[in-house]
Amino acid sequence: MPPPPVKPLDPAELPALAQATLRTAKFPMLSSMDGDQPRVRPVSPVKTEGFTVYVANLRSYHKTGEIAHNPKVELCYLDPDHNQVRITGVAEVVTDAAVLNDIWAGNALLRAYLGTPDNPELIIYRIQPQRVQYMREWALHYHEVPLA
């Protein structure tokens, strides 16, 4: 069976196509390393600015230790049309009160489960992108999305 035909892409459209996939997919898979074993789990971003993604976490979760040991992570978004975006980056703990308050104010789920923004269980990670890749459908070819 031959592979599906690859539709040509205008490189100037890549950022918009990738952003559309992020909005449609909503729940990416986050990969991190547990020693020498990769681990993947779905996450729910609490804020996205361009390709910088903020993810809420609890200190008691296993991924907290994984990210503390090795902050290199990857997010993979897959939308219903099988378009993919991979964001390779570094997760850092957000400590800026203004950013934390903005996320807290805009997320009823965090407020319902954690009660107050200073709950010691709450960690917000900012995943700073180092590389973004886009694949349309099952084209089997990733396109590099410019970060700037």
Short mmCIF file of N, CA and C in Angstrom, two decimals, residues 34-131:
data_model
loop_
_atom_site.label_atom_id
_atom_site.label_comp_id
_atom_site.label_asym_id
_atom_site.label_seq_id
_atom_site.Cartn_x
_atom_site.Cartn_y
_atom_site.Cartn_z
N ASP A 34 12.55 8.75 33.42
CA ASP A 34 12.61 8.13 34.75
C ASP A 34 13.86 7.27 34.75
N GLY A 35 15.00 7.89 35.09
CA GLY A 35 16.27 7.19 34.94
C GLY A 35 16.54 7.02 33.46
N ASP A 36 16.65 5.76 33.01
CA ASP A 36 16.86 5.51 31.59
C ASP A 36 15.57 5.05 30.89
N GLN A 37 14.44 5.18 31.59
CA GLN A 37 13.15 4.75 31.03
C GLN A 37 12.28 5.96 30.69
N PRO A 38 11.92 6.13 29.42
CA PRO A 38 11.00 7.22 29.08
C PRO A 38 9.62 6.96 29.68
N ARG A 39 8.94 8.03 30.08
CA ARG A 39 7.58 7.95 30.60
C ARG A 39 6.73 8.97 29.84
N VAL A 40 5.52 8.57 29.50
CA VAL A 40 4.60 9.44 28.77
C VAL A 40 3.26 9.44 29.49
N ARG A 41 2.68 10.64 29.61
CA ARG A 41 1.35 10.76 30.21
C ARG A 41 0.65 11.98 29.66
N PRO A 42 -0.70 11.93 29.61
CA PRO A 42 -1.43 13.11 29.16
C PRO A 42 -1.39 14.20 30.23
N VAL A 43 -1.35 15.43 29.78
CA VAL A 43 -1.39 16.58 30.69
C VAL A 43 -2.41 17.58 30.15
N SER A 44 -2.80 18.49 31.03
CA SER A 44 -3.76 19.52 30.68
C SER A 44 -3.09 20.88 30.87
N PRO A 45 -2.64 21.49 29.78
CA PRO A 45 -2.01 22.80 29.92
C PRO A 45 -2.96 23.82 30.55
N VAL A 46 -2.39 24.68 31.40
CA VAL A 46 -3.19 25.71 32.05
C VAL A 46 -3.01 27.08 31.39
N LYS A 47 -2.03 27.17 30.50
CA LYS A 47 -1.79 28.42 29.78
C LYS A 47 -0.84 28.11 28.63
N THR A 48 -1.04 28.78 27.51
CA THR A 48 -0.14 28.64 26.37
C THR A 48 0.10 30.02 25.79
N GLU A 49 1.36 30.35 25.60
CA GLU A 49 1.76 31.61 24.97
C GLU A 49 2.66 31.26 23.79
N GLY A 50 2.12 31.35 22.60
CA GLY A 50 2.89 30.90 21.45
C GLY A 50 3.12 29.40 21.58
N PHE A 51 4.38 29.01 21.67
CA PHE A 51 4.71 27.60 21.87
C PHE A 51 5.27 27.33 23.27
N THR A 52 5.17 28.32 24.14
CA THR A 52 5.53 28.13 25.55
C THR A 52 4.28 27.62 26.25
N VAL A 53 4.39 26.46 26.88
CA VAL A 53 3.23 25.80 27.48
C VAL A 53 3.43 25.69 28.99
N TYR A 54 2.39 26.03 29.74
CA TYR A 54 2.40 25.95 31.20
C TYR A 54 1.55 24.75 31.60
N VAL A 55 2.10 23.91 32.47
CA VAL A 55 1.43 22.69 32.90
C VAL A 55 1.39 22.67 34.42
N ALA A 56 0.21 22.42 34.98
CA ALA A 56 0.07 22.28 36.43
C ALA A 56 0.45 20.86 36.83
N ASN A 57 0.99 20.74 38.03
CA ASN A 57 1.46 19.46 38.53
C ASN A 57 1.35 19.46 40.05
N LEU A 58 1.36 18.29 40.64
CA LEU A 58 1.40 18.17 42.09
C LEU A 58 2.75 17.62 42.52
N ARG A 59 3.26 18.12 43.62
CA ARG A 59 4.56 17.66 44.12
C ARG A 59 4.59 16.16 44.34
N SER A 60 3.46 15.58 44.69
CA SER A 60 3.41 14.15 44.99
C SER A 60 3.43 13.27 43.74
N TYR A 61 3.28 13.85 42.56
CA TYR A 61 3.30 13.06 41.33
C TYR A 61 4.72 12.59 41.02
N HIS A 62 4.79 11.41 40.43
CA HIS A 62 6.10 10.83 40.10
C HIS A 62 6.88 11.70 39.11
N LYS A 63 6.17 12.34 38.20
CA LYS A 63 6.88 13.15 37.21
C LYS A 63 7.62 14.33 37.83
N THR A 64 7.23 14.74 39.04
CA THR A 64 7.92 15.84 39.71
C THR A 64 9.40 15.49 39.90
N GLY A 65 9.66 14.30 40.39
CA GLY A 65 11.04 13.85 40.57
C GLY A 65 11.76 13.66 39.26
N GLU A 66 11.03 13.15 38.26
CA GLU A 66 11.65 12.95 36.94
C GLU A 66 12.11 14.29 36.36
N ILE A 67 11.23 15.29 36.43
CA ILE A 67 11.56 16.60 35.86
C ILE A 67 12.64 17.29 36.68
N ALA A 68 12.63 17.12 38.00
CA ALA A 68 13.68 17.71 38.83
C ALA A 68 15.04 17.12 38.46
N HIS A 69 15.07 15.83 38.17
CA HIS A 69 16.33 15.17 37.83
C HIS A 69 16.77 15.50 36.40
N ASN A 70 15.80 15.61 35.48
CA ASN A 70 16.12 15.91 34.09
C ASN A 70 14.97 16.74 33.52
N PRO A 71 15.15 18.06 33.45
CA PRO A 71 14.05 18.94 33.00
C PRO A 71 13.79 18.93 31.49
N LYS A 72 14.54 18.14 30.74
CA LYS A 72 14.29 18.05 29.29
C LYS A 72 13.04 17.21 29.07
N VAL A 73 12.05 17.79 28.41
CA VAL A 73 10.78 17.12 28.19
C VAL A 73 10.33 17.34 26.75
N GLU A 74 9.28 16.62 26.38
CA GLU A 74 8.66 16.85 25.09
C GLU A 74 7.16 16.72 25.24
N LEU A 75 6.44 17.61 24.58
CA LEU A 75 4.99 17.54 24.49
C LEU A 75 4.64 17.12 23.08
N CYS A 76 3.66 16.23 22.95
CA CYS A 76 3.18 15.83 21.63
C CYS A 76 1.67 16.03 21.59
N TYR A 77 1.23 16.87 20.67
CA TYR A 77 -0.19 17.14 20.44
C TYR A 77 -0.61 16.36 19.19
N LEU A 78 -1.76 15.70 19.26
CA LEU A 78 -2.32 14.99 18.11
C LEU A 78 -3.79 15.37 18.01
N ASP A 79 -4.17 16.03 16.92
CA ASP A 79 -5.56 16.46 16.80
C ASP A 79 -6.40 15.38 16.11
N PRO A 80 -7.72 15.54 16.04
CA PRO A 80 -8.58 14.52 15.45
C PRO A 80 -8.28 14.22 13.97
N ASP A 81 -7.64 15.17 13.27
CA ASP A 81 -7.27 14.95 11.87
C ASP A 81 -5.88 14.35 11.73
N HIS A 82 -5.28 13.96 12.84
CA HIS A 82 -3.95 13.34 12.89
C HIS A 82 -2.82 14.29 12.59
N ASN A 83 -3.06 15.60 12.70
CA ASN A 83 -1.97 16.56 12.63
C ASN A 83 -1.24 16.52 13.96
N GLN A 84 0.07 16.63 13.91
CA GLN A 84 0.89 16.54 15.12
C GLN A 84 1.74 17.78 15.31
N VAL A 85 1.94 18.13 16.58
CA VAL A 85 2.93 19.13 16.95
C VAL A 85 3.75 18.54 18.08
N ARG A 86 5.05 18.60 17.93
CA ARG A 86 5.97 18.17 18.99
C ARG A 86 6.74 19.40 19.46
N ILE A 87 6.69 19.63 20.76
CA ILE A 87 7.42 20.74 21.37
C ILE A 87 8.48 20.13 22.27
N THR A 88 9.72 20.28 21.87
CA THR A 88 10.85 19.80 22.65
C THR A 88 11.37 20.98 23.45
N GLY A 89 11.51 20.80 24.76
CA GLY A 89 11.94 21.93 25.56
C GLY A 89 12.42 21.55 26.93
N VAL A 90 12.50 22.56 27.76
CA VAL A 90 12.97 22.41 29.13
C VAL A 90 11.87 22.91 30.05
N ALA A 91 11.52 22.10 31.05
CA ALA A 91 10.50 22.47 32.03
C ALA A 91 11.18 23.19 33.19
N GLU A 92 10.63 24.34 33.54
CA GLU A 92 11.14 25.07 34.69
C GLU A 92 9.96 25.41 35.60
N VAL A 93 10.21 25.44 36.89
CA VAL A 93 9.18 25.77 37.85
C VAL A 93 8.93 27.27 37.82
N VAL A 94 7.66 27.65 37.70
CA VAL A 94 7.29 29.06 37.67
C VAL A 94 7.23 29.58 39.10
N THR A 95 7.92 30.68 39.35
CA THR A 95 7.89 31.31 40.68
C THR A 95 7.36 32.74 40.62
N ASP A 96 7.17 33.28 39.44
CA ASP A 96 6.68 34.65 39.26
C ASP A 96 5.23 34.74 39.75
N ALA A 97 5.00 35.52 40.78
CA ALA A 97 3.67 35.62 41.40
C ALA A 97 2.62 36.11 40.42
N ALA A 98 2.96 37.03 39.55
CA ALA A 98 1.99 37.55 38.59
C ALA A 98 1.53 36.46 37.63
N VAL A 99 2.47 35.65 37.15
CA VAL A 99 2.12 34.56 36.24
C VAL A 99 1.27 33.53 36.98
N LEU A 100 1.68 33.17 38.19
CA LEU A 100 0.92 32.19 38.97
C LEU A 100 -0.49 32.68 39.26
N ASN A 101 -0.63 33.94 39.63
CA ASN A 101 -1.95 34.50 39.92
C ASN A 101 -2.83 34.53 38.68
N ASP A 102 -2.24 34.85 37.54
CA ASP A 102 -2.98 34.87 36.28
C ASP A 102 -3.51 33.47 35.95
N ILE A 103 -2.65 32.47 36.10
CA ILE A 103 -3.06 31.09 35.83
C ILE A 103 -4.14 30.67 36.83
N TRP A 104 -3.94 30.98 38.10
CA TRP A 104 -4.90 30.62 39.14
C TRP A 104 -6.27 31.25 38.86
N ALA A 105 -6.28 32.51 38.52
CA ALA A 105 -7.53 33.24 38.29
C ALA A 105 -8.30 32.66 37.09
N GLY A 106 -7.58 32.14 36.12
CA GLY A 106 -8.22 31.63 34.91
C GLY A 106 -8.51 30.15 34.91
N ASN A 107 -8.32 29.48 36.05
CA ASN A 107 -8.49 28.02 36.05
C ASN A 107 -9.34 27.57 37.23
N ALA A 108 -10.62 27.39 36.97
CA ALA A 108 -11.56 26.98 38.02
C ALA A 108 -11.23 25.60 38.57
N LEU A 109 -10.68 24.72 37.74
CA LEU A 109 -10.34 23.37 38.20
C LEU A 109 -9.25 23.41 39.26
N LEU A 110 -8.22 24.22 39.04
CA LEU A 110 -7.17 24.37 40.05
C LEU A 110 -7.76 24.89 41.36
N ARG A 111 -8.60 25.91 41.25
CA ARG A 111 -9.21 26.49 42.46
C ARG A 111 -10.06 25.47 43.20
N ALA A 112 -10.81 24.65 42.46
CA ALA A 112 -11.70 23.66 43.09
C ALA A 112 -10.92 22.57 43.81
N TYR A 113 -9.81 22.13 43.21
CA TYR A 113 -9.06 21.03 43.80
C TYR A 113 -8.02 21.45 44.83
N LEU A 114 -7.45 22.62 44.66
CA LEU A 114 -6.31 22.99 45.50
C LEU A 114 -6.62 24.10 46.51
N GLY A 115 -7.77 24.74 46.38
CA GLY A 115 -8.20 25.69 47.39
C GLY A 115 -7.56 27.06 47.35
N THR A 116 -6.24 27.12 47.41
CA THR A 116 -5.55 28.41 47.40
C THR A 116 -4.33 28.32 46.48
N PRO A 117 -3.91 29.45 45.92
CA PRO A 117 -2.77 29.41 45.01
C PRO A 117 -1.45 29.08 45.70
N ASP A 118 -1.42 29.21 47.02
CA ASP A 118 -0.17 28.90 47.72
C ASP A 118 -0.18 27.48 48.31
N ASN A 119 -1.07 26.63 47.81
CA ASN A 119 -1.08 25.23 48.22
C ASN A 119 0.30 24.63 47.94
N PRO A 120 0.96 24.06 48.95
CA PRO A 120 2.32 23.56 48.74
C PRO A 120 2.40 22.39 47.76
N GLU A 121 1.29 21.77 47.43
CA GLU A 121 1.31 20.67 46.45
C GLU A 121 1.43 21.17 45.02
N LEU A 122 1.03 22.42 44.78
CA LEU A 122 0.95 22.94 43.42
C LEU A 122 2.32 23.35 42.87
N ILE A 123 2.59 22.85 41.68
CA ILE A 123 3.75 23.28 40.90
C ILE A 123 3.22 23.64 39.51
N ILE A 124 3.65 24.76 38.99
CA ILE A 124 3.37 25.11 37.60
C ILE A 124 4.70 25.07 36.86
N TYR A 125 4.74 24.27 35.81
CA TYR A 125 5.93 24.21 34.96
C TYR A 125 5.71 25.07 33.73
N ARG A 126 6.74 25.79 33.35
CA ARG A 126 6.78 26.50 32.07
C ARG A 126 7.69 25.66 31.18
N ILE A 127 7.15 25.20 30.09
CA ILE A 127 7.96 24.42 29.16
C ILE A 127 8.40 25.37 28.05
N GLN A 128 9.69 25.71 28.14
CA GLN A 128 10.29 26.63 27.17
C GLN A 128 10.68 25.84 25.93
N PRO A 129 10.11 26.18 24.78
CA PRO A 129 10.42 25.40 23.59
C PRO A 129 11.83 25.64 23.08
N GLN A 130 12.47 24.57 22.70
CA GLN A 130 13.76 24.66 22.02
C GLN A 130 13.62 24.23 20.57
N ARG A 131 12.57 23.44 20.31
CA ARG A 131 12.31 22.97 18.95
C ARG A 131 10.81 22.69 18.85
#
